[in-house]
PDB file of C-alpha atoms in Angstrom:
ATOM      1  CA  MET A   1       0.764 -78.680  26.099  1.00 39.00           C
ATOM      2  CA  ASN A   2      -2.012 -81.243  26.524  1.00 48.00           C
ATOM      3  CA  ALA A   3      -4.562 -78.729  25.177  1.00 51.00           C
ATOM      4  CA  LEU A   4      -4.913 -77.106  28.569  1.00 51.00           C
ATOM      5  CA  PRO A   5      -5.781 -73.411  28.640  1.00 54.00           C
ATOM      6  CA  VAL A   6      -2.795 -71.138  29.133  1.00 50.00           C
ATOM      7  CA  ALA A   7      -4.313 -69.813  32.355  1.00 51.00           C
ATOM      8  CA  ASP A   8      -4.230 -73.312  33.850  1.00 53.00           C
ATOM      9  CA  VAL A   9      -0.602 -73.888  32.792  1.00 46.00           C
ATOM     10  CA  VAL A  10       0.802 -70.482  33.717  1.00 46.00           C
ATOM     11  CA  PRO A  11       0.184 -69.644  37.337  1.00 47.00           C
ATOM     12  CA  ALA A  12      -1.601 -66.349  37.884  1.00 47.00           C
ATOM     13  CA  THR A  13       1.032 -65.240  40.361  1.00 46.00           C
ATOM     14  CA  LEU A  14       3.791 -65.372  37.770  1.00 43.00           C
ATOM     15  CA  PRO A  15       4.574 -61.786  36.814  1.00 49.00           C
ATOM     16  CA  MET A  16       3.740 -60.956  33.174  1.00 66.00           C
ATOM     17  CA  ASP A  17       4.239 -57.788  31.252  1.00 82.00           C
ATOM     18  CA  SER A  18       1.183 -56.083  29.737  1.00 84.00           C
ATOM     19  CA  ALA A  19       1.744 -57.432  26.232  1.00 88.00           C
ATOM     20  CA  GLU A  20       1.985 -61.029  27.457  1.00 90.00           C
ATOM     21  CA  ARG A  21      -1.069 -60.575  29.648  1.00 88.00           C
ATOM     22  CA  LEU A  22      -3.084 -59.156  26.762  1.00 88.00           C
ATOM     23  CA  SER A  23      -1.899 -61.930  24.442  1.00 90.00           C
ATOM     24  CA  THR A  24      -3.019 -64.503  26.988  1.00 91.00           C
ATOM     25  CA  LEU A  25      -6.426 -62.807  27.332  1.00 91.00           C
ATOM     26  CA  VAL A  26      -6.910 -62.830  23.555  1.00 92.00           C
ATOM     27  CA  ASP A  27      -5.878 -66.490  23.279  1.00 92.00           C
ATOM     28  CA  LEU A  28      -8.211 -67.539  26.062  1.00 91.00           C
ATOM     29  CA  HIS A  29     -11.296 -65.444  25.414  1.00 92.00           C
ATOM     30  CA  TYR A  30     -11.419 -64.372  21.759  1.00 94.00           C
ATOM     31  CA  GLU A  31     -13.714 -67.150  20.526  1.00 93.00           C
ATOM     32  CA  ARG A  32     -16.185 -66.750  23.388  1.00 92.00           C
ATOM     33  CA  LEU A  33     -16.296 -62.969  22.971  1.00 92.00           C
ATOM     34  CA  TYR A  34     -16.670 -63.258  19.203  1.00 94.00           C
ATOM     35  CA  ARG A  35     -19.642 -65.625  19.568  1.00 92.00           C
ATOM     36  CA  LEU A  36     -21.288 -63.169  21.967  1.00 91.00           C
ATOM     37  CA  ALA A  37     -20.497 -60.196  19.731  1.00 91.00           C
ATOM     38  CA  ARG A  38     -21.903 -62.058  16.726  1.00 91.00           C
ATOM     39  CA  ARG A  39     -25.218 -62.345  18.548  1.00 89.00           C
ATOM     40  CA  LEU A  40     -25.212 -58.666  19.503  1.00 88.00           C
ATOM     41  CA  ALA A  41     -24.003 -57.241  16.185  1.00 87.00           C
ATOM     42  CA  SER A  42     -25.721 -57.269  12.822  1.00 87.00           C
ATOM     43  CA  GLY A  43     -22.746 -58.620  10.878  1.00 91.00           C
ATOM     44  CA  ALA A  44     -19.443 -60.445  11.204  1.00 93.00           C
ATOM     45  CA  ASP A  45     -17.370 -57.312  10.577  1.00 94.00           C
ATOM     46  CA  GLU A  46     -19.271 -55.389  13.214  1.00 93.00           C
ATOM     47  CA  ALA A  47     -18.785 -58.298  15.649  1.00 93.00           C
ATOM     48  CA  ARG A  48     -15.018 -58.360  14.993  1.00 95.00           C
ATOM     49  CA  ASP A  49     -14.874 -54.607  15.552  1.00 94.00           C
ATOM     50  CA  LEU A  50     -16.746 -55.049  18.818  1.00 94.00           C
ATOM     51  CA  VAL A  51     -14.309 -57.707  20.045  1.00 94.00           C
ATOM     52  CA  GLN A  52     -11.356 -55.594  18.908  1.00 95.00           C
ATOM     53  CA  GLU A  53     -12.716 -52.607  20.830  1.00 94.00           C
ATOM     54  CA  THR A  54     -13.115 -54.833  23.903  1.00 94.00           C
ATOM     55  CA  PHE A  55      -9.493 -55.956  23.774  1.00 93.00           C
ATOM     56  CA  LEU A  56      -8.397 -52.384  23.118  1.00 93.00           C
ATOM     57  CA  LYS A  57     -10.084 -51.331  26.360  1.00 93.00           C
ATOM     58  CA  ALA A  58      -8.389 -54.251  28.098  1.00 92.00           C
ATOM     59  CA  ALA A  59      -5.024 -53.179  26.651  1.00 91.00           C
ATOM     60  CA  ARG A  60      -5.515 -49.663  27.981  1.00 91.00           C
ATOM     61  CA  SER A  61      -6.077 -50.971  31.495  1.00 89.00           C
ATOM     62  CA  VAL A  62      -4.530 -54.430  31.738  1.00 89.00           C
ATOM     63  CA  ALA A  63      -4.066 -53.986  35.459  1.00 88.00           C
ATOM     64  CA  SER A  64      -7.862 -53.712  35.873  1.00 88.00           C
ATOM     65  CA  VAL A  65      -8.492 -57.119  34.324  1.00 90.00           C
ATOM     66  CA  PRO A  66      -8.794 -59.762  37.053  1.00 90.00           C
ATOM     67  CA  LEU A  67      -6.060 -62.429  37.117  1.00 88.00           C
ATOM     68  CA  ASP A  68      -8.478 -65.343  37.484  1.00 89.00           C
ATOM     69  CA  ALA A  69      -9.501 -66.695  34.032  1.00 87.00           C
ATOM     70  CA  ASN A  70     -13.227 -66.856  34.842  1.00 89.00           C
ATOM     71  CA  ALA A  71     -13.238 -63.405  36.423  1.00 91.00           C
ATOM     72  CA  ALA A  72     -11.259 -62.045  33.465  1.00 91.00           C
ATOM     73  CA  GLU A  73     -13.812 -63.507  31.050  1.00 91.00           C
ATOM     74  CA  ALA A  74     -16.669 -61.959  33.031  1.00 90.00           C
ATOM     75  CA  TRP A  75     -14.833 -58.610  32.998  1.00 92.00           C
ATOM     76  CA  LEU A  76     -14.317 -58.794  29.235  1.00 93.00           C
ATOM     77  CA  VAL A  77     -17.953 -59.777  28.641  1.00 91.00           C
ATOM     78  CA  ARG A  78     -19.132 -56.794  30.700  1.00 92.00           C
ATOM     79  CA  VAL A  79     -16.846 -54.510  28.703  1.00 92.00           C
ATOM     80  CA  LEU A  80     -18.116 -55.926  25.389  1.00 93.00           C
ATOM     81  CA  VAL A  81     -21.760 -55.577  26.413  1.00 91.00           C
ATOM     82  CA  ASN A  82     -21.178 -52.032  27.662  1.00 92.00           C
ATOM     83  CA  ILE A  83     -19.470 -51.067  24.406  1.00 92.00           C
ATOM     84  CA  ARG A  84     -22.396 -52.455  22.423  1.00 90.00           C
ATOM     85  CA  ARG A  85     -24.897 -50.705  24.690  1.00 90.00           C
ATOM     86  CA  ASP A  86     -23.056 -47.422  24.126  1.00 90.00           C
ATOM     87  CA  GLN A  87     -23.201 -48.020  20.366  1.00 89.00           C
ATOM     88  CA  TRP A  88     -26.953 -48.589  20.576  1.00 89.00           C
ATOM     89  CA  ARG A  89     -27.390 -45.408  22.606  1.00 89.00           C
ATOM     90  CA  LYS A  90     -25.353 -43.394  20.120  1.00 89.00           C
ATOM     91  CA  ALA A  91     -27.376 -44.830  17.250  1.00 86.00           C
ATOM     92  CA  GLU A  92     -30.603 -43.905  19.043  1.00 88.00           C
ATOM     93  CA  VAL A  93     -29.375 -40.361  19.696  1.00 88.00           C
ATOM     94  CA  ARG A  94     -28.344 -40.026  16.040  1.00 86.00           C
ATOM     95  CA  SER A  95     -31.718 -41.352  14.948  1.00 85.00           C
ATOM     96  CA  ARG A  96     -33.574 -38.874  17.158  1.00 83.00           C
ATOM     97  CA  HIS A  97     -31.304 -36.070  15.972  1.00 82.00           C
ATOM     98  CA  ASP A  98     -31.842 -36.999  12.326  1.00 80.00           C
ATOM     99  CA  GLU A  99     -35.599 -37.092  12.912  1.00 80.00           C
ATOM    100  CA  THR A 100     -35.465 -33.675  14.592  1.00 76.00           C
ATOM    101  CA  VAL A 101     -33.431 -32.268  11.713  1.00 72.00           C
ATOM    102  CA  ARG A 102     -35.838 -33.814   9.213  1.00 74.00           C
ATOM    103  CA  ARG A 103     -38.829 -32.362  11.055  1.00 72.00           C
ATOM    104  CA  SER A 104     -37.178 -28.970  11.475  1.00 68.00           C
ATOM    105  CA  GLY A 105     -36.512 -28.923   7.728  1.00 63.00           C
ATOM    106  CA  THR A 106     -40.211 -29.481   7.156  1.00 62.00           C
ATOM    107  CA  PHE A 107     -40.986 -26.936   9.853  1.00 63.00           C
ATOM    108  CA  ALA A 108     -38.609 -24.440   8.236  1.00 64.00           C
ATOM    109  CA  ALA A 109     -40.311 -25.002   4.884  1.00 67.00           C
ATOM    110  CA  ASP A 110     -43.685 -24.511   6.583  1.00 75.00           C
ATOM    111  CA  GLN A 111     -42.412 -21.347   8.244  1.00 79.00           C
ATOM    112  CA  GLU A 112     -41.150 -20.053   4.928  1.00 81.00           C
ATOM    113  CA  ALA A 113     -44.479 -20.767   3.267  1.00 81.00           C
ATOM    114  CA  ALA A 114     -46.270 -19.003   6.121  1.00 82.00           C
ATOM    115  CA  LEU A 115     -44.014 -15.952   5.786  1.00 85.00           C
ATOM    116  CA  VAL A 116     -44.603 -15.812   2.036  1.00 84.00           C
ATOM    117  CA  ALA A 117     -48.357 -16.131   2.563  1.00 83.00           C
ATOM    118  CA  ARG A 118     -48.340 -13.438   5.238  1.00 84.00           C
ATOM    119  CA  ALA A 119     -46.347 -11.069   3.017  1.00 87.00           C
ATOM    120  CA  THR A 120     -48.754 -11.706   0.136  1.00 87.00           C
ATOM    121  CA  VAL A 121     -51.773 -10.997   2.328  1.00 85.00           C
ATOM    122  CA  TRP A 122     -50.252  -7.758   3.590  1.00 85.00           C
ATOM    123  CA  ARG A 123     -49.461  -6.691   0.021  1.00 88.00           C
ATOM    124  CA  ALA A 124     -53.085  -7.445  -0.837  1.00 88.00           C
ATOM    125  CA  LEU A 125     -54.290  -5.413   2.135  1.00 86.00           C
ATOM    126  CA  ASP A 126     -52.122  -2.500   0.981  1.00 87.00           C
ATOM    127  CA  THR A 127     -54.145  -2.361  -2.249  1.00 89.00           C
ATOM    128  CA  LEU A 128     -57.347  -1.558  -0.312  1.00 89.00           C
ATOM    129  CA  THR A 129     -58.415   1.963   0.575  1.00 89.00           C
ATOM    130  CA  PRO A 130     -57.501   2.920   4.158  1.00 86.00           C
ATOM    131  CA  ARG A 131     -61.088   2.674   5.494  1.00 88.00           C
ATOM    132  CA  ARG A 132     -61.729  -0.666   3.758  1.00 91.00           C
ATOM    133  CA  ARG A 133     -58.355  -2.024   4.949  1.00 88.00           C
ATOM    134  CA  ALA A 134     -59.154  -0.966   8.543  1.00 88.00           C
ATOM    135  CA  ILE A 135     -62.553  -2.691   8.404  1.00 92.00           C
ATOM    136  CA  VAL A 136     -61.137  -5.927   6.942  1.00 90.00           C
ATOM    137  CA  VAL A 137     -58.285  -6.014   9.477  1.00 87.00           C
ATOM    138  CA  MET A 138     -60.562  -5.321  12.440  1.00 89.00           C
ATOM    139  CA  ARG A 139     -63.097  -7.957  11.352  1.00 91.00           C
ATOM    140  CA  GLU A 140     -60.873 -10.719   9.917  1.00 87.00           C
ATOM    141  CA  LEU A 141     -57.682 -10.378  11.925  1.00 83.00           C
ATOM    142  CA  GLU A 142     -58.849  -8.855  15.182  1.00 84.00           C
ATOM    143  CA  GLU A 143     -62.242 -10.599  15.017  1.00 88.00           C
ATOM    144  CA  LEU A 144     -64.187  -7.569  16.240  1.00 89.00           C
ATOM    145  CA  PRO A 145     -67.977  -7.617  15.862  1.00 93.00           C
ATOM    146  CA  ILE A 146     -69.450  -5.435  13.125  1.00 93.00           C
ATOM    147  CA  ALA A 147     -71.244  -3.216  15.673  1.00 93.00           C
ATOM    148  CA  SER A 148     -67.941  -2.461  17.425  1.00 90.00           C
ATOM    149  CA  ILE A 149     -66.231  -1.608  14.135  1.00 91.00           C
ATOM    150  CA  ALA A 150     -69.106   0.712  13.211  1.00 92.00           C
ATOM    151  CA  SER A 151     -68.890   2.416  16.595  1.00 89.00           C
ATOM    152  CA  LEU A 152     -65.083   2.793  16.426  1.00 87.00           C
ATOM    153  CA  LEU A 153     -65.173   4.275  12.905  1.00 87.00           C
ATOM    154  CA  GLY A 154     -68.326   6.355  13.434  1.00 89.00           C
ATOM    155  CA  ILE A 155     -70.199   4.740  10.521  1.00 92.00           C
ATOM    156  CA  SER A 156     -73.289   2.532  10.269  1.00 94.00           C
ATOM    157  CA  ALA A 157     -73.169  -1.258  10.511  1.00 93.00           C
ATOM    158  CA  ILE A 158     -74.538  -1.488   6.943  1.00 95.00           C
ATOM    159  CA  THR A 159     -71.607   0.566   5.647  1.00 94.00           C
ATOM    160  CA  VAL A 160     -69.190  -1.707   7.556  1.00 94.00           C
ATOM    161  CA  ARG A 161     -70.785  -4.784   5.928  1.00 95.00           C
ATOM    162  CA  TRP A 162     -70.584  -3.169   2.480  1.00 95.00           C
ATOM    163  CA  HIS A 163     -66.869  -2.255   2.872  1.00 94.00           C
ATOM    164  CA  LEU A 164     -66.199  -5.747   4.246  1.00 94.00           C
ATOM    165  CA  SER A 165     -67.914  -7.394   1.281  1.00 94.00           C
ATOM    166  CA  VAL A 166     -66.138  -5.243  -1.313  1.00 95.00           C
ATOM    167  CA  GLY A 167     -62.805  -5.598   0.529  1.00 93.00           C
ATOM    168  CA  ARG A 168     -63.058  -9.400   0.589  1.00 93.00           C
ATOM    169  CA  ARG A 169     -63.766  -9.480  -3.169  1.00 94.00           C
ATOM    170  CA  GLU A 170     -60.813  -7.179  -3.914  1.00 92.00           C
ATOM    171  CA  LEU A 171     -58.526  -9.295  -1.706  1.00 90.00           C
ATOM    172  CA  ALA A 172     -59.681 -12.498  -3.421  1.00 91.00           C
ATOM    173  CA  ARG A 173     -58.957 -11.012  -6.867  1.00 91.00           C
ATOM    174  CA  PHE A 174     -55.501  -9.848  -5.788  1.00 89.00           C
ATOM    175  CA  LEU A 175     -54.631 -13.192  -4.210  1.00 86.00           C
ATOM    176  CA  GLU A 176     -55.883 -15.151  -7.216  1.00 87.00           C
ATOM    177  CA  SER A 177     -53.846 -13.049  -9.616  1.00 87.00           C
ATOM    178  CA  HIS A 178     -50.697 -13.230  -7.480  1.00 78.00           C
ATOM    179  CA  GLY A 179     -51.135 -16.827  -6.345  1.00 65.00           C
ATOM    180  CA  GLU A 180     -50.815 -18.137  -9.905  1.00 46.00           C
ATOM    181  CA  ARG A 181     -47.359 -16.574 -10.327  1.00 46.00           C
ATOM    182  CA  GLN A 182     -45.900 -18.047  -7.108  1.00 43.00           C
TER     183      GLN A 182
END
């Protein structure tokens, strides 16, 4: 056939069935699309898959592919580039999702550690006498000034300081003894 492209030999007005049309598109544009896909993809197999996906889209809507060879090539190139762009987007979404899952796993571990620590502290507080526990909680957790604690409990500021000092020592002993086991 004088090495002329099929599109130049077969007039575009000649009616073709979908299979013939697709076969003609593959014959005419495969090499060009593969070269483009090879530049966009990381490997030869990925490039072949990209070209195959492009022709699959063309097969699903052969009537949408322009009859002119140059316009058909432009249409196929747009399809190939759009497919690759969608793949990149999906990869980016997966990457962000994986990062979120990874971080949430760390966050969950941090939350678990915080819950264990909180439970340990409350167990330690339960070992204190009620007055001492109230003073430690008001000072350390509620951050009330010593004068306010003394006023609320009807005791002197010196007594509040003494209970606070003894309570801190008792808590430290409890936490040291229970921290080694965990």
